[in-house]
Amino acid sequence: MESQPPAPASRLGWLDALRGVAALVVVFDHASYTFMPEFRRELMPQFNTSRYGIMVFFLVSGYIIPASLERRGCVRTFWIGRVFRVYPLCAVAVGVLLAAGLLGVAQTPDFGGRSAAAVAVAHATMLQELLGTPSVLLVLWTLSYEMAFYLLVVALFTVRLHQRSTAVAVVLAVTAAVCGTAGLALPPSALSGAIGTGPLIAVAAVTMVAAVSCASAGPRALRVRGGVAGGVLGLVLVAFNGTVPLWEGLVILAVMFLGTAVHRAENGRTTWRYAAGTALVVIVCAVGSAYRYGDGAQFTRRGWILAFLLALLTFGAGLASRHRRVPRPLTGLGAISYSVYLVHPVLLAVIDGTVGRRRYDDPVLEVAFFALLLPLCALTHRYVEMPAQNWGRRLARRVR
């Protein structure tokens, strides 16, 4: 997922370590299609590595993103920070993949006859996965849920309910359980199917621009309306137009707000008992929903549940060791984790389009892929991410 603001190693080095571990697991999951197909077929029904990695990422985002907004105390500078952290590297990665596709050395997604303008606008909102538009990079689907979370966080902040993260997490988790228990399911991208992908993209893009603009400036009444509009947009898209099951979309949001609840407990804004109770509710509701959902070709309840529980245990272990010194390699890996997350699918697409996928396991090539990827990500972090973040900080200081 995305990189976060730098923080003192003594306080947030454990978050860097978690991001680094999660990034490596996600890379392994995607690279196993190419280099370890036999091992993947054996592993995935037992342990969904992709879900493990992204759940760790979501917990970390929930822990730090609302805190970033509250520390700034300014919606405008919050959005400036998000834009300059998320978009520049994403634009570079997408541009390289499209160029590789034009050169015939990589495959690009099939957008099902959608116009280039519609696809571009959907990706510009970063909500494309929730707007019935396949992501250019397969990992961008998680950023759509992150963006929905940003909109909800800003909405709660503008109406001064941002301290209610435990209640929000519980409501989302219980709703997910009710939907899962009742067997309530919507077809993927249900809204897109009902009103059309093009009109939905247009409405969502206009609403998002207006919501962000109003929440960032103007009198308080206008800021509240803008924040609420953005929050409603994010929640509606997750609930009614997601590509994951309804219950899982709500669980993803609940997990992020659980991360926020943990941050509040650590900083004395709520009690650890409330945070632990919230975690218990989220776990019970998520596991119950996954068990009720059952097994399928791309989903096994055992694999999802084990990944989910291990992600929470990993986050808990990191939290428990937060006052210990974190090895420098892990913090360094965490610093480049956003590059690792976005660059690896581009590199895999080029490998698949030229060399092709292995029919049998080849651990040597798997290791060689990591050896090539990590130095490349160090370069993109230094020459793309860091300059963009510095520009964002300077702009934020000016508008403040």
C-alpha positions as MATLAB code, in Angstrom:
seq = 'MESQPPAPASRLGWLDALRGVAALVVVFDHASYTFMPEFRRELMPQFNTSRYGIMVFFLVSGYIIPASLERRGCVRTFWIGRVFRVYPLCAVAVGVLLAAGLLGVAQTPDFGGRSAAAVAVAHATMLQELLGTPSVLLVLWTLSYEMAFYLLVVALFTVRLHQRSTAVAVVLAVTAAVCGTAGLALPPSALSGAIGTGPLIAVAAVTMVAAVSCASAGPRALRVRGGVAGGVLGLVLVAFNGTVPLWEGLVILAVMFLGTAVHRAENGRTTWRYAAGTALVVIVCAVGSAYRYGDGAQFTRRGWILAFLLALLTFGAGLASRHRRVPRPLTGLGAISYSVYLVHPVLLAVIDGTVGRRRYDDPVLEVAFFALLLPLCALTHRYVEMPAQNWGRRLARRVR';
ca = [
       0.000    0.000    0.000;
       1.046    3.562    0.388;
       3.972    5.042    2.275;
       3.302    7.067    5.397;
       4.787   10.190    6.956;
       8.178    9.634    8.564;
       8.102    9.202   12.318;
      10.629    8.650   15.069;
      11.987    5.114   14.869;
      11.475    4.642   18.601;
       7.736    5.183   18.257;
       6.659    3.973   14.832;
       9.484    1.748   13.641;
       7.271   -1.255   14.357;
       4.776    0.032   11.785;
       7.540    0.193    9.188;
       8.429   -3.391   10.029;
       4.802   -4.483    9.608;
       4.499   -2.716    6.256;
       7.715   -4.329    5.080;
       6.593   -7.832    6.045;
       3.142   -7.308    4.517;
       4.660   -6.051    1.266;
       6.916   -9.102    0.954;
       4.003  -11.472    1.556;
       1.868   -9.757   -1.106;
       4.765   -9.883   -3.566;
       5.266  -13.563   -2.846;
       1.561  -14.188   -3.434;
       1.588  -12.532   -6.854;
       5.004  -13.843   -7.885;
       3.958  -17.389   -7.051;
       1.652  -17.348  -10.096;
       4.759  -16.990  -12.240;
       7.457  -18.908  -10.382;
       5.782  -21.243   -7.849;
       2.468  -22.449   -9.334;
       2.509  -25.905   -7.714;
       3.297  -24.584   -4.260;
       0.632  -21.910   -4.675;
      -2.053  -24.459   -5.489;
      -1.210  -26.335   -2.296;
      -0.907  -23.250   -0.083;
      -3.824  -21.028   -1.059;
      -6.700  -23.240    0.160;
      -4.985  -23.351    3.567;
      -3.628  -19.801    3.837;
      -4.646  -16.831    1.680;
      -1.330  -14.966    1.568;
      -2.734  -11.983   -0.312;
      -5.474  -11.366    2.258;
      -2.945  -11.690    5.058;
      -0.742   -8.963    3.593;
      -3.502   -6.514    2.778;
      -5.198   -6.942    6.171;
      -1.922   -5.998    7.850;
      -1.727   -2.976    5.559;
      -5.308   -1.987    6.385;
      -4.637   -2.202   10.124;
      -1.558    0.003    9.745;
      -3.494    2.528    7.650;
      -6.291    2.620   10.201;
      -3.754    3.190   12.951;
      -1.959    6.114   11.327;
      -4.212    7.867    8.751;
      -6.811    9.366   11.133;
      -3.980   10.335   13.478;
      -2.326   12.176   10.579;
      -5.507   14.162    9.907;
      -6.035   15.003   13.568;
      -2.405   16.001   14.025;
      -2.688   18.426   11.122;
      -6.133   19.614   12.184;
      -6.723   20.691    8.596;
      -8.597   18.759    5.922;
      -6.961   20.746    3.125;
      -3.408   19.856    4.092;
      -4.489   16.263    4.785;
      -5.676   15.864    1.186;
      -2.548   17.551   -0.148;
      -0.462   15.062    1.790;
      -2.485   12.106    0.513;
      -2.309   13.252   -3.115;
       1.456   13.730   -3.100;
       2.041   10.424   -1.329;
      -0.298    8.214   -3.322;
      -0.544    9.541   -6.868;
       2.978   10.264   -8.215;
       4.376    6.735   -7.936;
       1.037    5.281   -9.008;
       1.106    7.437  -12.154;
       4.674    6.344  -12.922;
       3.883    2.644  -12.428;
       0.735    2.821  -14.563;
       2.579    4.793  -17.247;
       5.393    2.246  -17.413;
       2.942   -0.644  -17.662;
       0.958    1.044  -20.445;
       4.175    1.804  -22.320;
       5.262   -1.817  -21.943;
       1.875   -2.877  -23.288;
       2.253   -0.653  -26.341;
       5.684   -2.172  -26.967;
       4.165   -5.633  -26.767;
       6.224   -6.816  -23.798;
       3.418   -6.830  -21.221;
      -0.294   -7.476  -21.136;
      -2.643   -4.737  -19.989;
      -6.132   -5.328  -18.551;
      -9.184   -5.662  -20.747;
     -11.501   -2.781  -19.889;
     -14.522   -4.339  -21.543;
     -15.077   -1.671  -24.173;
     -15.012    1.220  -21.717;
     -13.719    4.454  -23.162;
     -10.197    5.580  -22.343;
     -11.628    8.768  -20.834;
     -13.902    6.852  -18.454;
     -11.065    4.562  -17.382;
      -8.765    7.553  -16.823;
     -11.349    9.453  -14.760;
     -12.113    6.376  -12.662;
      -8.416    5.896  -11.897;
      -7.975    9.594  -11.167;
     -10.465    9.255   -8.308;
      -8.549    6.169   -7.113;
     -11.993    4.586   -6.681;
     -11.875    2.654   -9.961;
     -12.360   -0.747   -8.348;
     -15.552    0.581   -6.735;
     -16.696    2.147  -10.008;
     -16.952   -1.018  -12.076;
     -13.609   -0.420  -13.778;
     -10.803   -3.001  -13.660;
      -7.592   -1.609  -12.193;
      -4.659   -1.122  -14.541;
      -2.468   -2.626  -11.813;
      -4.056   -5.538   -9.994;
      -2.971   -4.188   -6.577;
      -4.826   -0.894   -7.045;
      -8.077   -2.468   -5.880;
      -6.915   -2.100   -2.276;
      -6.222    1.610   -2.802;
      -9.873    2.047   -3.786;
     -10.880    0.784   -0.339;
      -8.213    3.001    1.209;
      -9.675    6.013   -0.596;
     -13.158    5.137    0.672;
     -11.653    5.008    4.164;
     -10.090    8.467    3.682;
     -13.479    9.863    2.697;
     -15.107    8.322    5.773;
     -12.355    9.598    8.082;
     -12.724   13.134    6.726;
     -16.517   12.901    7.087;
     -16.239   11.909   10.750;
     -13.680   14.657   11.342;
     -15.858   17.396    9.840;
     -18.889   16.400   11.936;
     -16.662   15.994   15.019;
     -17.322   12.299   15.479;
     -13.771   11.198   14.744;
     -13.278   10.034   18.339;
     -15.987    7.391   17.839;
     -13.778    4.959   15.924;
     -14.582    2.046   18.255;
     -18.314    2.510   17.684;
     -17.814    2.835   13.926;
     -15.746   -0.355   13.805;
     -18.364   -2.265   15.790;
     -21.268   -1.013   13.648;
     -19.457   -1.949   10.437;
     -18.469   -5.380   11.759;
     -21.953   -6.193   13.051;
     -23.499   -5.052    9.781;
     -21.078   -7.317    7.919;
     -22.101  -10.230   10.153;
     -25.800   -9.546    9.611;
     -25.306   -9.422    5.849;
     -23.191  -12.572    5.910;
     -25.552  -14.502    8.176;
     -28.584  -13.481    6.151;
     -26.812  -14.488    2.972;
     -27.299  -10.978    1.615;
     -25.160  -10.741   -1.488;
     -25.035   -8.354   -4.394;
     -23.510   -9.077   -7.787;
     -20.087   -7.492   -8.287;
     -20.384   -3.815   -9.256;
     -24.166   -3.885   -8.722;
     -24.612   -0.114   -9.103;
     -22.617   -0.102  -12.326;
     -24.907   -2.777  -13.678;
     -28.006   -0.847  -12.643;
     -27.191    2.646  -13.916;
     -24.217    2.043  -16.181;
     -20.497    2.345  -15.530;
     -20.059    5.611  -17.425;
     -22.787    7.547  -15.576;
     -21.607    6.163  -12.233;
     -18.021    7.260  -12.903;
     -19.221   10.749  -13.857;
     -21.436   11.128  -10.791;
     -18.774    9.765   -8.452;
     -16.019   11.959   -9.899;
     -18.097   15.140   -9.651;
     -19.262   14.240   -6.147;
     -15.744   13.479   -4.981;
     -14.254   16.701   -6.369;
     -17.069   18.756   -4.841;
     -16.861   16.910   -1.516;
     -13.089   17.287   -1.178;
     -13.211   20.945   -2.240;
     -16.016   21.856    0.142;
     -14.552   19.899    3.064;
     -11.206   21.649    2.538;
     -12.365   25.272    2.491;
     -15.223   27.624    3.171;
     -17.493   28.132    6.187;
     -18.070   25.287    8.626;
     -21.521   24.426    7.251;
     -20.025   23.935    3.788;
     -17.156   21.862    5.164;
     -19.599   19.595    6.972;
     -21.711   19.099    3.851;
     -18.618   18.322    1.803;
     -17.286   15.882    4.357;
     -20.613   14.078    4.702;
     -21.054   13.864    0.923;
     -17.638   12.269    0.565;
     -18.280    9.825    3.394;
     -21.628    8.775    1.936;
     -20.000    8.300   -1.473;
     -17.296    6.044   -0.043;
     -19.698    3.966    2.048;
     -22.246    3.525   -0.752;
     -19.595    2.434   -3.237;
     -18.089   -0.102   -0.823;
     -21.506   -1.508    0.088;
     -23.181   -1.561   -3.315;
     -20.488   -1.548   -5.977;
     -17.534   -3.473   -4.595;
     -15.830   -6.364   -6.312;
     -15.418   -8.293   -3.061;
     -18.495   -9.667   -1.243;
     -20.564   -7.124    0.683;
     -19.581   -8.578    4.054;
     -15.861   -8.457    3.205;
     -16.030   -4.855    2.057;
     -17.570   -3.881    5.390;
     -15.030   -5.993    7.274;
     -12.199   -4.173    5.488;
     -13.544   -0.830    6.720;
     -14.107   -2.262   10.215;
     -10.509   -3.507   10.320;
      -9.178   -0.049    9.457;
     -11.281    1.584   12.173;
     -10.054   -1.116   14.551;
      -6.537    0.140   13.838;
      -7.750    3.632   14.737;
      -9.249    2.350   17.998;
      -5.906    0.795   18.928;
      -4.135    4.099   18.270;
      -6.592    5.937   20.514;
      -6.095    3.395   23.295;
      -2.335    3.708   23.058;
      -2.585    7.498   23.347;
      -5.002    7.415   26.266;
      -8.044    8.706   24.368;
      -9.928    5.519   25.123;
      -9.254    2.456   27.243;
      -7.531   -0.747   26.226;
     -10.653   -2.574   27.362;
     -12.685   -0.795   24.693;
     -10.046   -1.521   22.068;
      -9.920   -5.204   23.064;
     -13.713   -5.414   23.001;
     -13.759   -3.843   19.553;
     -11.167   -6.330   18.323;
     -13.217   -9.242   19.694;
     -16.379   -8.023   17.944;
     -14.549   -7.513   14.640;
     -12.953  -10.968   14.861;
     -16.191  -12.783   15.677;
     -18.162  -10.969   12.979;
     -15.484  -11.361   10.321;
     -14.848  -15.047   11.000;
     -18.571  -15.770   11.203;
     -19.212  -13.993    7.911;
     -16.382  -15.802    6.152;
     -17.559  -19.164    7.483;
     -21.110  -18.469    6.332;
     -19.861  -17.404    2.894;
     -18.425  -20.837    2.267;
     -15.877  -22.135   -0.215;
     -15.460  -21.260   -3.862;
     -12.994  -21.446   -6.716;
     -11.167  -18.268   -5.657;
     -12.043  -18.348   -1.951;
     -11.800  -20.921    0.812;
     -13.099  -20.061    4.244;
     -10.157  -21.800    5.920;
      -7.608  -19.855    3.878;
      -9.321  -16.499    4.464;
      -9.968  -17.023    8.176;
      -6.410  -18.170    8.893;
      -4.992  -15.200    6.959;
      -7.268  -12.777    8.798;
      -6.433  -14.116   12.248;
      -2.693  -14.212   11.536;
      -2.827  -10.620   10.270;
      -4.380   -9.515   13.561;
      -1.830  -11.537   15.524;
       0.995   -9.984   13.499;
      -0.313   -6.505   14.206;
      -0.705   -7.381   17.874;
       2.858   -8.715   18.032;
       4.148   -5.527   16.443;
       2.155   -3.441   18.899;
       3.476   -5.435   21.846;
       7.074   -4.877   20.704;
       6.602   -1.190   19.819;
       9.039   -0.020   22.493;
      11.827   -2.300   21.320;
      14.467   -1.414   18.796;
      13.484   -2.500   15.276;
      16.237   -3.846   12.995;
      17.240   -1.306   10.364;
      16.613   -3.664    7.412;
      12.958   -3.981    8.469;
      12.439   -0.224    8.834;
      14.171    0.307    5.502;
      11.911   -2.253    3.875;
       8.916   -0.497    5.383;
      10.088    2.815    3.950;
      10.057    1.411    0.413;
       6.959   -0.767    0.934;
       4.724    1.418   -1.249;
       7.219    1.114   -4.091;
       7.402   -2.641   -3.513;
       3.615   -2.798   -3.623;
       3.227   -0.865   -6.885;
       6.360   -1.807   -8.803;
       6.215   -5.589   -8.458;
       3.078   -6.090  -10.628;
       4.702   -4.043  -13.418;
       7.831   -6.185  -13.296;
       5.769   -9.382  -13.180;
       3.687   -8.247  -16.169;
       6.857   -7.720  -18.199;
       8.245  -11.109  -17.155;
       4.960  -12.845  -17.990;
       4.811  -11.053  -21.349;
       8.342  -11.964  -22.363;
       9.721  -15.013  -20.564;
       6.359  -16.454  -19.594;
       5.179  -18.273  -16.484;
       6.809  -21.432  -15.183;
       4.838  -24.659  -15.316;
       6.698  -26.049  -12.314;
       8.084  -24.524   -9.130;
      11.358  -22.650   -9.513;
      12.453  -21.220   -6.143;
      15.700  -19.882   -7.636;
      13.787  -17.606   -9.998;
      11.515  -16.545   -7.133;
      14.543  -15.441   -5.103;
      16.094  -13.774   -8.163;
      12.886  -11.810   -8.667;
      13.112  -10.373   -5.148;
      16.795   -9.613   -5.679;
      15.899   -7.576   -8.757;
      12.783   -5.957   -7.303;
      14.089   -4.532   -4.040;
      16.961   -2.405   -5.453;
      14.604   -1.126   -8.148;
      12.101   -0.116   -5.454;
      14.814    1.649   -3.506;
      15.417    3.775   -6.616;
      11.738    4.582   -7.175;
      11.383    5.476   -3.504;
      14.337    7.847   -3.677;
      13.664    9.463   -7.037;
       9.847    9.383   -7.241;
       8.318    9.033   -3.781;
      10.612   11.235   -1.740;
      10.652   14.251   -4.110;
       6.858   14.099   -4.419;
       6.451   13.969   -0.649;
       8.771   16.951   -0.240;
       6.734   18.941   -2.774;
       3.575   18.028   -0.883;
       5.029   19.214    2.415;
       6.102   22.520    0.912;
       2.682   23.078   -0.636;
       0.960   22.152    2.623;
       3.053   24.711    4.509;
       2.110   27.414    2.002;
      -1.646   26.798    2.083;
      -1.699   26.364    5.842;
];
